[in-house]
């Protein structure tokens, strides 16, 4: 007799990970693949982080930590808020998590009951809506475009029929890279505060911007849940480490959830990350080469035929409207990979409604790869 399978397992895939798998399979078969699909730095963790990890391997027991994370790392993150944003944060409000992904799970579980409705921009990071769905919450997609710089606005929230219990915002955003300036962030936070909507700010791309620095929700209010990670600016994706800054009403609930779900975040990574905030020079060097990759793509892509691009203010993505080239971005990306070896991500990952007309290029990889990819696409579309 067939065994029962839970409906939760029917969760949508994180399509970029499926594209990455296809790209790796082609590479393993000896083909020359250029990875512009996945949003991760091509660099390893900074030198001093690797040294701190080696010292921890030799000198620490590396058992469980308390669920909220090791005190020196929480203190170092609080210092980071003073130094980078001029904001005082009590280290007791900081919770270390297994990546920001762990932070989403914990914060959604603690803040929302099944059936609660949470708004988010479409296009946006796909796992927000997939995690919410699997938890029994209702993701409410806010269709945003170039007019709103692909970010939620009070007007887009006002247009939602029915109650809202939460709003998730990412600035810089994935996939568009657009940012909310301080007045725009203030307006959204005020709107949510007046209506009892929980504000969750994903600040994972802070540190990677090409003009203005990104503003933290904590510069505006103590009420938001702020989620961050060592994955992007700090170039530590595989170390699976992130953090949250929590409002008082959620701290203890999230600690209890973390104790039960994860016990603690990876201990070796926590010790290693202590060194991460002192590696600015090396990490800003990465941002400098992202900036060169960005310049190259913003020049080359329109010449190749991708001429409607979202403003890439931050993060390491270019989101392109491709309706002149296809109305099926998934098939288009598959063909591109097969015929050019360039892997990129179809927009349907980020926007189930309109994403078939969009694709995302990640420029976090090596400069030579990004340049070669642009040259291949030019030849491909000219053919
Ligand atoms: C906007 C955004 N948030 C969160 C994540 C997840 O990051 P991690 O779990 O590695 O911290 C990603 C990864 O691409 C992302 O783009």
Tab-separated table of C-alpha atoms and ligand atoms in Angstrom:
chain	number	residue	atom	x	y	z
A	1	UNK	CA	0.000	0.000	0.000
A	2	UNK	CA	1.297	3.452	-0.877
A	3	UNK	CA	2.514	5.398	2.132
A	4	UNK	CA	1.130	8.795	2.901
A	5	UNK	CA	3.153	11.796	1.716
A	6	UNK	CA	2.725	15.197	3.369
A	7	UNK	CA	1.515	18.045	1.204
A	8	UNK	CA	4.356	20.164	2.581
A	9	UNK	CA	6.720	18.194	0.333
A	10	UNK	CA	4.941	19.686	-2.674
A	11	UNK	CA	6.713	23.008	-1.927
A	12	UNK	CA	7.916	24.778	-5.091
A	13	UNK	CA	11.575	24.254	-5.853
A	14	UNK	CA	14.026	27.106	-5.400
A	15	UNK	CA	14.458	27.138	-9.192
A	16	UNK	CA	17.915	28.681	-9.162
A	17	UNK	CA	19.158	25.627	-7.271
A	18	UNK	CA	17.688	23.387	-9.978
A	19	UNK	CA	19.412	25.522	-12.647
A	20	UNK	CA	22.655	25.272	-10.664
A	21	UNK	CA	22.298	21.488	-10.618
A	22	UNK	CA	21.757	21.355	-14.393
A	23	UNK	CA	24.769	23.646	-14.881
A	24	UNK	CA	26.960	21.468	-12.638
A	25	UNK	CA	25.855	18.329	-14.507
A	26	UNK	CA	26.910	19.916	-17.805
A	27	UNK	CA	30.223	20.993	-16.286
A	28	UNK	CA	30.778	17.435	-14.941
A	29	UNK	CA	30.170	16.125	-18.489
A	30	UNK	CA	33.159	18.217	-19.571
A	31	UNK	CA	31.314	21.241	-20.937
A	32	UNK	CA	32.493	24.766	-20.383
A	33	UNK	CA	29.834	26.356	-18.148
A	34	UNK	CA	29.765	29.954	-16.905
A	35	UNK	CA	27.803	30.348	-13.681
A	36	UNK	CA	25.755	33.529	-13.707
A	37	UNK	CA	22.810	31.779	-12.118
A	38	UNK	CA	23.556	31.473	-8.470
A	39	UNK	CA	23.815	34.410	-6.069
A	40	UNK	CA	26.983	33.603	-4.274
A	41	UNK	CA	30.413	35.197	-4.189
A	42	UNK	CA	33.034	33.326	-6.197
A	43	UNK	CA	35.500	34.105	-3.409
A	44	UNK	CA	36.195	32.116	-0.237
A	45	UNK	CA	35.776	33.499	3.278
A	46	UNK	CA	38.293	36.238	4.155
A	47	UNK	CA	41.796	35.181	5.182
A	48	UNK	CA	41.358	36.182	8.837
A	49	UNK	CA	38.110	34.190	9.049
A	50	UNK	CA	39.899	31.080	7.767
A	51	UNK	CA	42.689	31.658	10.333
A	52	UNK	CA	40.125	32.076	13.131
A	53	UNK	CA	38.475	28.809	12.041
A	54	UNK	CA	41.833	27.012	12.168
A	55	UNK	CA	42.499	28.368	15.655
A	56	UNK	CA	39.034	27.269	16.771
A	57	UNK	CA	39.597	23.769	15.373
A	58	UNK	CA	42.773	23.496	17.460
A	59	UNK	CA	41.669	25.301	20.586
A	60	UNK	CA	37.908	24.986	21.069
A	61	UNK	CA	35.759	22.038	22.025
A	62	UNK	CA	33.191	22.997	19.360
A	63	UNK	CA	30.190	21.578	21.184
A	64	UNK	CA	26.715	23.085	21.054
A	65	UNK	CA	26.490	26.762	21.896
A	66	UNK	CA	23.557	28.369	23.678
A	67	UNK	CA	20.691	28.710	21.198
A	68	UNK	CA	21.082	32.475	20.818
A	69	UNK	CA	24.760	32.177	19.854
A	70	UNK	CA	28.150	32.815	21.498
A	71	UNK	CA	28.232	36.075	23.520
A	72	UNK	CA	31.359	37.536	21.827
A	73	UNK	CA	29.760	37.228	18.383
A	74	UNK	CA	26.543	38.866	19.566
A	75	UNK	CA	28.620	41.661	21.098
A	76	UNK	CA	30.674	42.041	17.896
A	77	UNK	CA	27.499	42.336	15.816
A	78	UNK	CA	26.156	45.004	18.211
A	79	UNK	CA	29.452	46.884	17.703
A	80	UNK	CA	28.948	46.554	13.930
A	81	UNK	CA	25.602	48.379	14.232
A	82	UNK	CA	27.325	51.210	16.128
A	83	UNK	CA	30.159	51.454	13.611
A	84	UNK	CA	28.274	50.981	10.345
A	85	UNK	CA	24.929	52.653	11.101
A	86	UNK	CA	25.418	54.684	14.307
A	87	UNK	CA	22.699	52.594	15.974
A	88	UNK	CA	22.806	51.224	19.544
A	89	UNK	CA	21.603	47.629	19.696
A	90	UNK	CA	21.566	45.650	22.946
A	91	UNK	CA	23.444	42.361	22.275
A	92	UNK	CA	20.565	40.575	24.044
A	93	UNK	CA	18.393	41.385	21.023
A	94	UNK	CA	20.799	39.589	18.663
A	95	UNK	CA	20.204	35.959	17.786
A	96	UNK	CA	22.682	33.916	15.740
A	97	UNK	CA	20.977	31.659	13.163
A	98	UNK	CA	21.850	28.928	10.645
A	99	UNK	CA	21.988	31.365	7.722
A	100	UNK	CA	19.370	34.009	7.180
A	101	UNK	CA	17.288	31.055	5.940
A	102	UNK	CA	17.130	29.833	9.558
A	103	UNK	CA	16.124	33.370	10.541
A	104	UNK	CA	13.163	33.336	8.140
A	105	UNK	CA	11.904	30.049	9.506
A	106	UNK	CA	12.253	31.149	13.127
A	107	UNK	CA	10.766	34.595	12.677
A	108	UNK	CA	7.824	33.430	10.535
A	109	UNK	CA	7.054	30.660	13.047
A	110	UNK	CA	7.188	33.067	15.980
A	111	UNK	CA	5.343	35.973	14.391
A	112	UNK	CA	2.596	34.356	12.304
A	113	UNK	CA	-0.070	31.749	12.928
A	114	UNK	CA	-1.292	29.461	10.137
A	115	UNK	CA	-3.642	31.439	7.933
A	116	UNK	CA	-1.935	34.779	8.631
A	117	UNK	CA	-1.241	36.850	5.558
A	118	UNK	CA	2.199	38.258	4.768
A	119	UNK	CA	2.895	40.727	1.969
A	120	UNK	CA	6.024	40.754	-0.158
A	121	UNK	CA	7.164	42.267	-3.418
A	122	UNK	CA	6.937	40.283	-6.644
A	123	UNK	CA	9.582	39.987	-8.000
A	124	UNK	CA	11.277	38.912	-4.781
A	125	UNK	CA	13.376	36.210	-3.181
A	126	UNK	CA	11.401	32.978	-3.832
A	127	UNK	CA	12.049	31.234	-0.506
A	128	UNK	CA	10.028	33.873	1.433
A	129	UNK	CA	6.828	32.807	-0.269
A	130	UNK	CA	7.755	29.119	-0.343
A	131	UNK	CA	8.599	29.022	3.389
A	132	UNK	CA	5.445	30.975	4.249
A	133	UNK	CA	3.321	28.560	2.185
A	134	UNK	CA	4.826	25.478	3.771
A	135	UNK	CA	4.120	26.945	7.217
A	136	UNK	CA	0.466	27.469	6.311
A	137	UNK	CA	0.736	31.254	5.986
A	138	UNK	CA	-0.582	33.075	2.976
A	139	UNK	CA	2.005	34.985	0.929
A	140	UNK	CA	0.343	38.074	-0.563
A	141	UNK	CA	2.336	39.125	-3.622
A	142	UNK	CA	2.596	42.855	-4.317
A	143	UNK	CA	3.134	43.245	-8.054
A	144	UNK	CA	5.790	45.966	-8.319
A	145	UNK	CA	7.626	47.221	-11.364
A	146	UNK	CA	10.013	49.909	-12.526
A	147	UNK	CA	7.571	52.690	-11.459
A	148	UNK	CA	8.035	51.680	-7.786
A	149	UNK	CA	11.653	50.723	-8.380
A	150	UNK	CA	10.484	47.128	-7.709
A	151	UNK	CA	9.870	47.861	-4.003
A	152	UNK	CA	6.659	47.767	-1.926
A	153	UNK	CA	4.994	51.109	-1.196
A	154	UNK	CA	2.196	52.074	1.221
A	155	UNK	CA	0.016	52.447	-1.882
A	156	UNK	CA	0.718	48.857	-2.986
A	157	UNK	CA	-0.188	47.694	0.550
A	158	UNK	CA	-3.322	49.832	0.527
A	159	UNK	CA	-4.418	48.069	-2.673
A	160	UNK	CA	-4.439	44.670	-0.916
A	161	UNK	CA	-7.912	43.336	-0.134
A	162	UNK	CA	-8.229	41.739	3.306
A	163	UNK	CA	-6.061	41.853	6.414
A	164	UNK	CA	-2.262	41.750	6.490
A	165	UNK	CA	-0.186	40.477	9.407
A	166	UNK	CA	3.296	41.002	8.043
A	167	UNK	CA	5.441	42.634	5.359
A	168	UNK	CA	8.835	41.378	4.190
A	169	UNK	CA	11.134	43.875	2.544
A	170	UNK	CA	14.614	43.385	1.075
A	171	UNK	CA	16.798	46.410	0.336
A	172	UNK	CA	18.905	45.885	-1.718
A	173	UNK	CA	16.501	43.437	-3.286
A	174	UNK	CA	17.065	40.118	-4.935
A	175	UNK	CA	16.538	39.912	-7.961
A	176	UNK	CA	16.470	43.616	-8.863
A	177	UNK	CA	19.139	45.181	-6.635
A	178	UNK	CA	16.914	48.209	-5.965
A	179	UNK	CA	17.046	49.910	-2.565
A	180	UNK	CA	14.673	51.844	-0.322
A	181	UNK	CA	16.045	55.208	0.764
A	182	UNK	CA	15.444	56.396	4.307
A	183	UNK	CA	12.185	58.309	3.625
A	184	UNK	CA	10.734	55.365	1.676
A	185	UNK	CA	11.690	52.951	4.455
A	186	UNK	CA	10.249	55.301	7.074
A	187	UNK	CA	6.939	55.535	5.210
A	188	UNK	CA	6.618	51.772	4.988
A	189	UNK	CA	7.582	51.201	8.628
A	190	UNK	CA	5.137	53.893	9.793
A	191	UNK	CA	2.367	52.423	7.640
A	192	UNK	CA	2.941	48.984	9.183
A	193	UNK	CA	3.245	50.318	12.764
A	194	UNK	CA	-0.088	52.132	12.475
A	195	UNK	CA	-1.852	48.973	11.289
A	196	UNK	CA	-0.215	46.298	13.452
A	197	UNK	CA	1.642	44.748	10.510
A	198	UNK	CA	4.906	43.018	11.535
A	199	UNK	CA	7.801	44.501	9.511
A	200	UNK	CA	10.573	42.092	8.531
A	201	UNK	CA	13.652	43.589	6.918
A	202	UNK	CA	15.994	41.260	5.025
A	203	UNK	CA	19.312	43.158	5.021
A	204	UNK	CA	21.450	40.342	3.617
A	205	UNK	CA	22.848	42.499	0.773
A	206	UNK	CA	23.965	45.360	3.011
A	207	UNK	CA	27.585	46.223	2.301
A	208	UNK	CA	27.153	45.547	-1.425
A	209	UNK	CA	25.957	48.737	-3.063
A	210	UNK	CA	27.245	51.026	-5.792
A	211	UNK	CA	26.289	54.539	-4.717
A	212	UNK	CA	24.452	55.201	-1.499
A	213	UNK	CA	24.914	52.801	1.415
A	214	UNK	CA	21.823	50.776	2.342
A	215	UNK	CA	19.747	52.087	5.262
A	216	UNK	CA	18.901	49.627	8.048
A	217	UNK	CA	15.334	49.420	9.356
A	218	UNK	CA	16.944	49.809	12.799
A	219	UNK	CA	17.911	53.390	11.893
A	220	UNK	CA	14.198	54.133	11.670
A	221	UNK	CA	12.623	52.030	14.439
A	222	UNK	CA	13.259	49.302	17.041
A	223	UNK	CA	10.087	47.447	16.033
A	224	UNK	CA	11.201	45.590	12.859
A	225	UNK	CA	12.697	42.128	12.790
A	226	UNK	CA	16.031	42.558	11.022
A	227	UNK	CA	17.524	39.517	9.305
A	228	UNK	CA	21.082	39.387	8.045
A	229	UNK	CA	23.748	36.872	7.113
A	230	UNK	CA	27.430	36.207	6.633
A	231	UNK	CA	26.671	34.749	3.189
A	232	UNK	CA	26.930	37.725	0.851
A	233	UNK	CA	29.142	40.719	1.808
A	234	UNK	CA	31.159	38.457	4.131
A	235	UNK	CA	31.570	35.816	1.403
A	236	UNK	CA	30.697	32.882	3.703
A	237	UNK	CA	27.725	31.141	2.020
A	238	UNK	CA	28.693	27.581	2.964
A	239	UNK	CA	29.375	28.451	6.594
A	240	UNK	CA	25.591	28.678	7.091
A	241	UNK	CA	25.582	31.565	9.500
A	242	UNK	CA	23.294	34.539	9.887
A	243	UNK	CA	21.786	36.697	12.584
A	244	UNK	CA	18.618	38.496	13.561
A	245	UNK	CA	18.003	41.645	15.577
A	246	UNK	CA	14.740	41.057	17.381
A	247	UNK	CA	12.147	43.253	19.008
A	248	UNK	CA	11.580	42.396	22.695
A	249	UNK	CA	8.197	40.734	22.113
A	250	UNK	CA	9.732	38.007	19.907
A	251	UNK	CA	13.109	37.283	21.564
A	252	UNK	CA	12.142	34.586	24.031
A	253	UNK	CA	9.697	32.844	21.646
A	254	UNK	CA	12.387	32.664	18.979
A	255	UNK	CA	14.953	31.392	21.466
A	256	UNK	CA	12.573	28.564	22.451
A	257	UNK	CA	11.888	27.715	18.795
A	258	UNK	CA	15.624	27.707	17.984
A	259	UNK	CA	16.402	25.440	20.955
A	260	UNK	CA	13.918	22.915	19.646
A	261	UNK	CA	14.527	23.230	15.911
A	262	UNK	CA	18.302	23.669	15.613
A	263	UNK	CA	19.769	23.668	19.166
A	264	UNK	CA	22.379	26.139	17.914
A	265	UNK	CA	23.982	27.578	14.773
A	266	UNK	CA	27.231	25.912	13.556
A	267	UNK	CA	29.808	26.469	16.294
A	268	UNK	CA	32.916	26.512	14.095
A	269	UNK	CA	31.283	29.139	11.895
A	270	UNK	CA	30.429	31.279	14.923
A	271	UNK	CA	34.048	31.344	16.100
A	272	UNK	CA	35.288	32.029	12.583
A	273	UNK	CA	32.788	34.853	12.037
A	274	UNK	CA	34.224	36.741	15.020
A	275	UNK	CA	36.992	37.839	12.659
A	276	UNK	CA	34.717	38.773	9.755
A	277	UNK	CA	33.984	42.358	10.788
A	278	UNK	CA	37.695	43.185	10.784
A	279	UNK	CA	38.178	42.186	7.140
A	280	UNK	CA	36.704	45.324	5.585
A	281	UNK	CA	39.588	45.939	3.213
A	282	UNK	CA	39.451	42.466	1.687
A	283	UNK	CA	35.635	42.467	1.534
A	284	UNK	CA	35.415	45.948	0.047
A	285	UNK	CA	37.845	44.642	-2.580
A	286	UNK	CA	35.166	42.096	-3.537
A	287	UNK	CA	32.593	44.888	-3.828
A	288	UNK	CA	35.024	46.738	-6.115
A	289	UNK	CA	35.152	43.806	-8.511
A	290	UNK	CA	31.376	43.346	-8.345
A	291	UNK	CA	31.191	46.992	-9.376
A	292	UNK	CA	33.438	46.316	-12.371
A	293	UNK	CA	31.303	43.279	-13.323
A	294	UNK	CA	28.192	45.412	-12.960
A	295	UNK	CA	29.615	48.143	-15.216
A	296	UNK	CA	30.538	45.552	-17.797
A	297	UNK	CA	27.085	43.926	-17.818
A	298	UNK	CA	25.252	47.254	-17.842
A	299	UNK	CA	27.233	48.162	-20.928
A	300	UNK	CA	27.314	44.790	-22.701
A	301	UNK	CA	23.822	43.416	-22.027
A	302	UNK	CA	21.942	46.201	-23.853
A	303	UNK	CA	24.302	45.800	-26.799
A	304	UNK	CA	23.587	42.056	-26.825
A	305	UNK	CA	19.799	42.671	-26.820
A	306	UNK	CA	18.885	42.776	-23.108
A	307	UNK	CA	17.969	46.429	-23.055
A	308	UNK	CA	15.369	46.743	-20.280
A	309	UNK	CA	17.280	46.386	-17.030
A	310	UNK	CA	16.281	47.117	-13.415
A	311	UNK	CA	18.547	49.642	-11.665
A	312	UNK	CA	21.171	47.491	-9.929
A	313	UNK	CA	21.750	49.832	-6.953
A	314	UNK	CA	23.065	47.034	-4.778
A	315	UNK	CA	23.436	43.225	-4.446
A	316	UNK	CA	25.004	41.481	-7.449
A	317	UNK	CA	22.168	40.996	-9.895
A	318	UNK	CA	20.821	42.440	-13.109
A	319	UNK	CA	17.109	41.718	-13.647
A	320	UNK	CA	16.226	42.027	-17.311
A	321	UNK	CA	12.874	42.232	-19.053
A	322	UNK	CA	13.155	39.945	-22.083
A	323	UNK	CA	9.685	39.961	-23.660
A	324	UNK	CA	11.274	40.988	-26.964
A	325	UNK	CA	13.287	37.756	-26.905
A	326	UNK	CA	10.868	35.251	-25.344
A	327	UNK	CA	7.619	34.781	-23.461
A	328	UNK	CA	8.956	31.666	-21.717
A	329	UNK	CA	11.986	32.573	-19.624
A	330	UNK	CA	12.491	28.995	-18.391
A	331	UNK	CA	12.771	27.567	-21.908
A	332	UNK	CA	14.925	30.559	-22.905
A	333	UNK	CA	17.369	29.934	-20.034
A	334	UNK	CA	17.533	26.201	-20.821
A	335	UNK	CA	18.321	26.964	-24.464
A	336	UNK	CA	20.909	29.553	-23.463
A	337	UNK	CA	22.656	27.011	-21.228
A	338	UNK	CA	22.548	24.329	-23.937
A	339	UNK	CA	23.766	26.577	-26.746
A	340	UNK	CA	26.212	28.926	-24.996
A	341	UNK	CA	27.108	27.284	-21.674
A	342	UNK	CA	25.935	30.441	-19.855
A	343	UNK	CA	23.692	29.655	-16.852
A	344	UNK	CA	21.262	32.353	-15.703
A	345	UNK	CA	17.994	32.205	-13.746
A	346	UNK	CA	14.491	32.525	-15.217
A	347	UNK	CA	12.323	35.231	-13.653
A	348	UNK	CA	9.580	32.735	-12.716
A	349	UNK	CA	11.638	31.901	-9.632
A	350	UNK	CA	11.072	35.455	-8.380
A	351	UNK	CA	7.658	36.266	-9.779
A	352	UNK	CA	5.274	33.425	-10.683
A	353	UNK	CA	2.934	35.814	-12.538
A	354	UNK	CA	5.209	37.962	-14.674
A	355	UNK	CA	8.556	36.202	-14.367
A	356	UNK	CA	8.152	34.396	-17.688
A	357	UNK	CA	9.170	37.737	-19.236
A	358	UNK	CA	12.263	38.260	-17.057
A	359	UNK	CA	15.666	36.714	-16.390
A	360	UNK	CA	18.285	37.380	-13.706
A	361	UNK	CA	22.029	37.587	-14.234
A	362	UNK	CA	24.258	37.226	-11.162
A	363	UNK	CA	27.570	39.067	-11.402
A	364	UNK	CA	29.128	37.734	-8.191
A	365	UNK	CA	31.531	35.457	-10.076
A	366	UNK	CA	35.006	36.034	-11.517
A	367	UNK	CA	35.487	39.034	-13.802
A	368	UNK	CA	36.818	36.872	-16.651
A	369	UNK	CA	33.704	34.654	-16.492
A	370	UNK	CA	31.311	37.603	-16.590
A	371	UNK	CA	33.170	39.127	-19.553
A	372	UNK	CA	33.228	35.807	-21.424
A	373	UNK	CA	29.501	35.263	-20.723
A	374	UNK	CA	28.659	38.699	-22.124
A	375	UNK	CA	30.694	37.982	-25.270
A	376	UNK	CA	28.994	34.593	-25.797
A	377	UNK	CA	25.514	36.117	-25.372
A	378	UNK	CA	26.296	38.834	-27.872
A	379	UNK	CA	27.331	36.234	-30.450
A	380	UNK	CA	24.341	34.023	-29.599
A	381	UNK	CA	21.728	36.722	-30.013
A	382	UNK	CA	23.415	38.128	-33.129
A	383	UNK	CA	23.328	34.680	-34.811
B	1	LIG	C1	17.382	38.071	-0.419
B	1	LIG	C2	17.994	36.833	0.153
B	1	LIG	N1	17.758	36.528	1.440
B	1	LIG	C3	18.273	35.416	1.983
B	1	LIG	C4	19.058	34.534	1.268
B	1	LIG	C5	19.546	33.261	1.945
B	1	LIG	O1	20.828	33.373	2.434
B	1	LIG	P1	21.506	32.538	3.589
B	1	LIG	O2	20.557	31.524	4.112
B	1	LIG	O3	22.720	31.929	2.954
B	1	LIG	O4	21.869	33.538	4.654
B	1	LIG	C6	19.362	34.819	-0.064
B	1	LIG	C7	20.190	33.897	-0.864
B	1	LIG	O5	20.378	34.037	-2.041
B	1	LIG	C8	18.810	36.001	-0.626
B	1	LIG	O6	19.039	36.340	-1.903
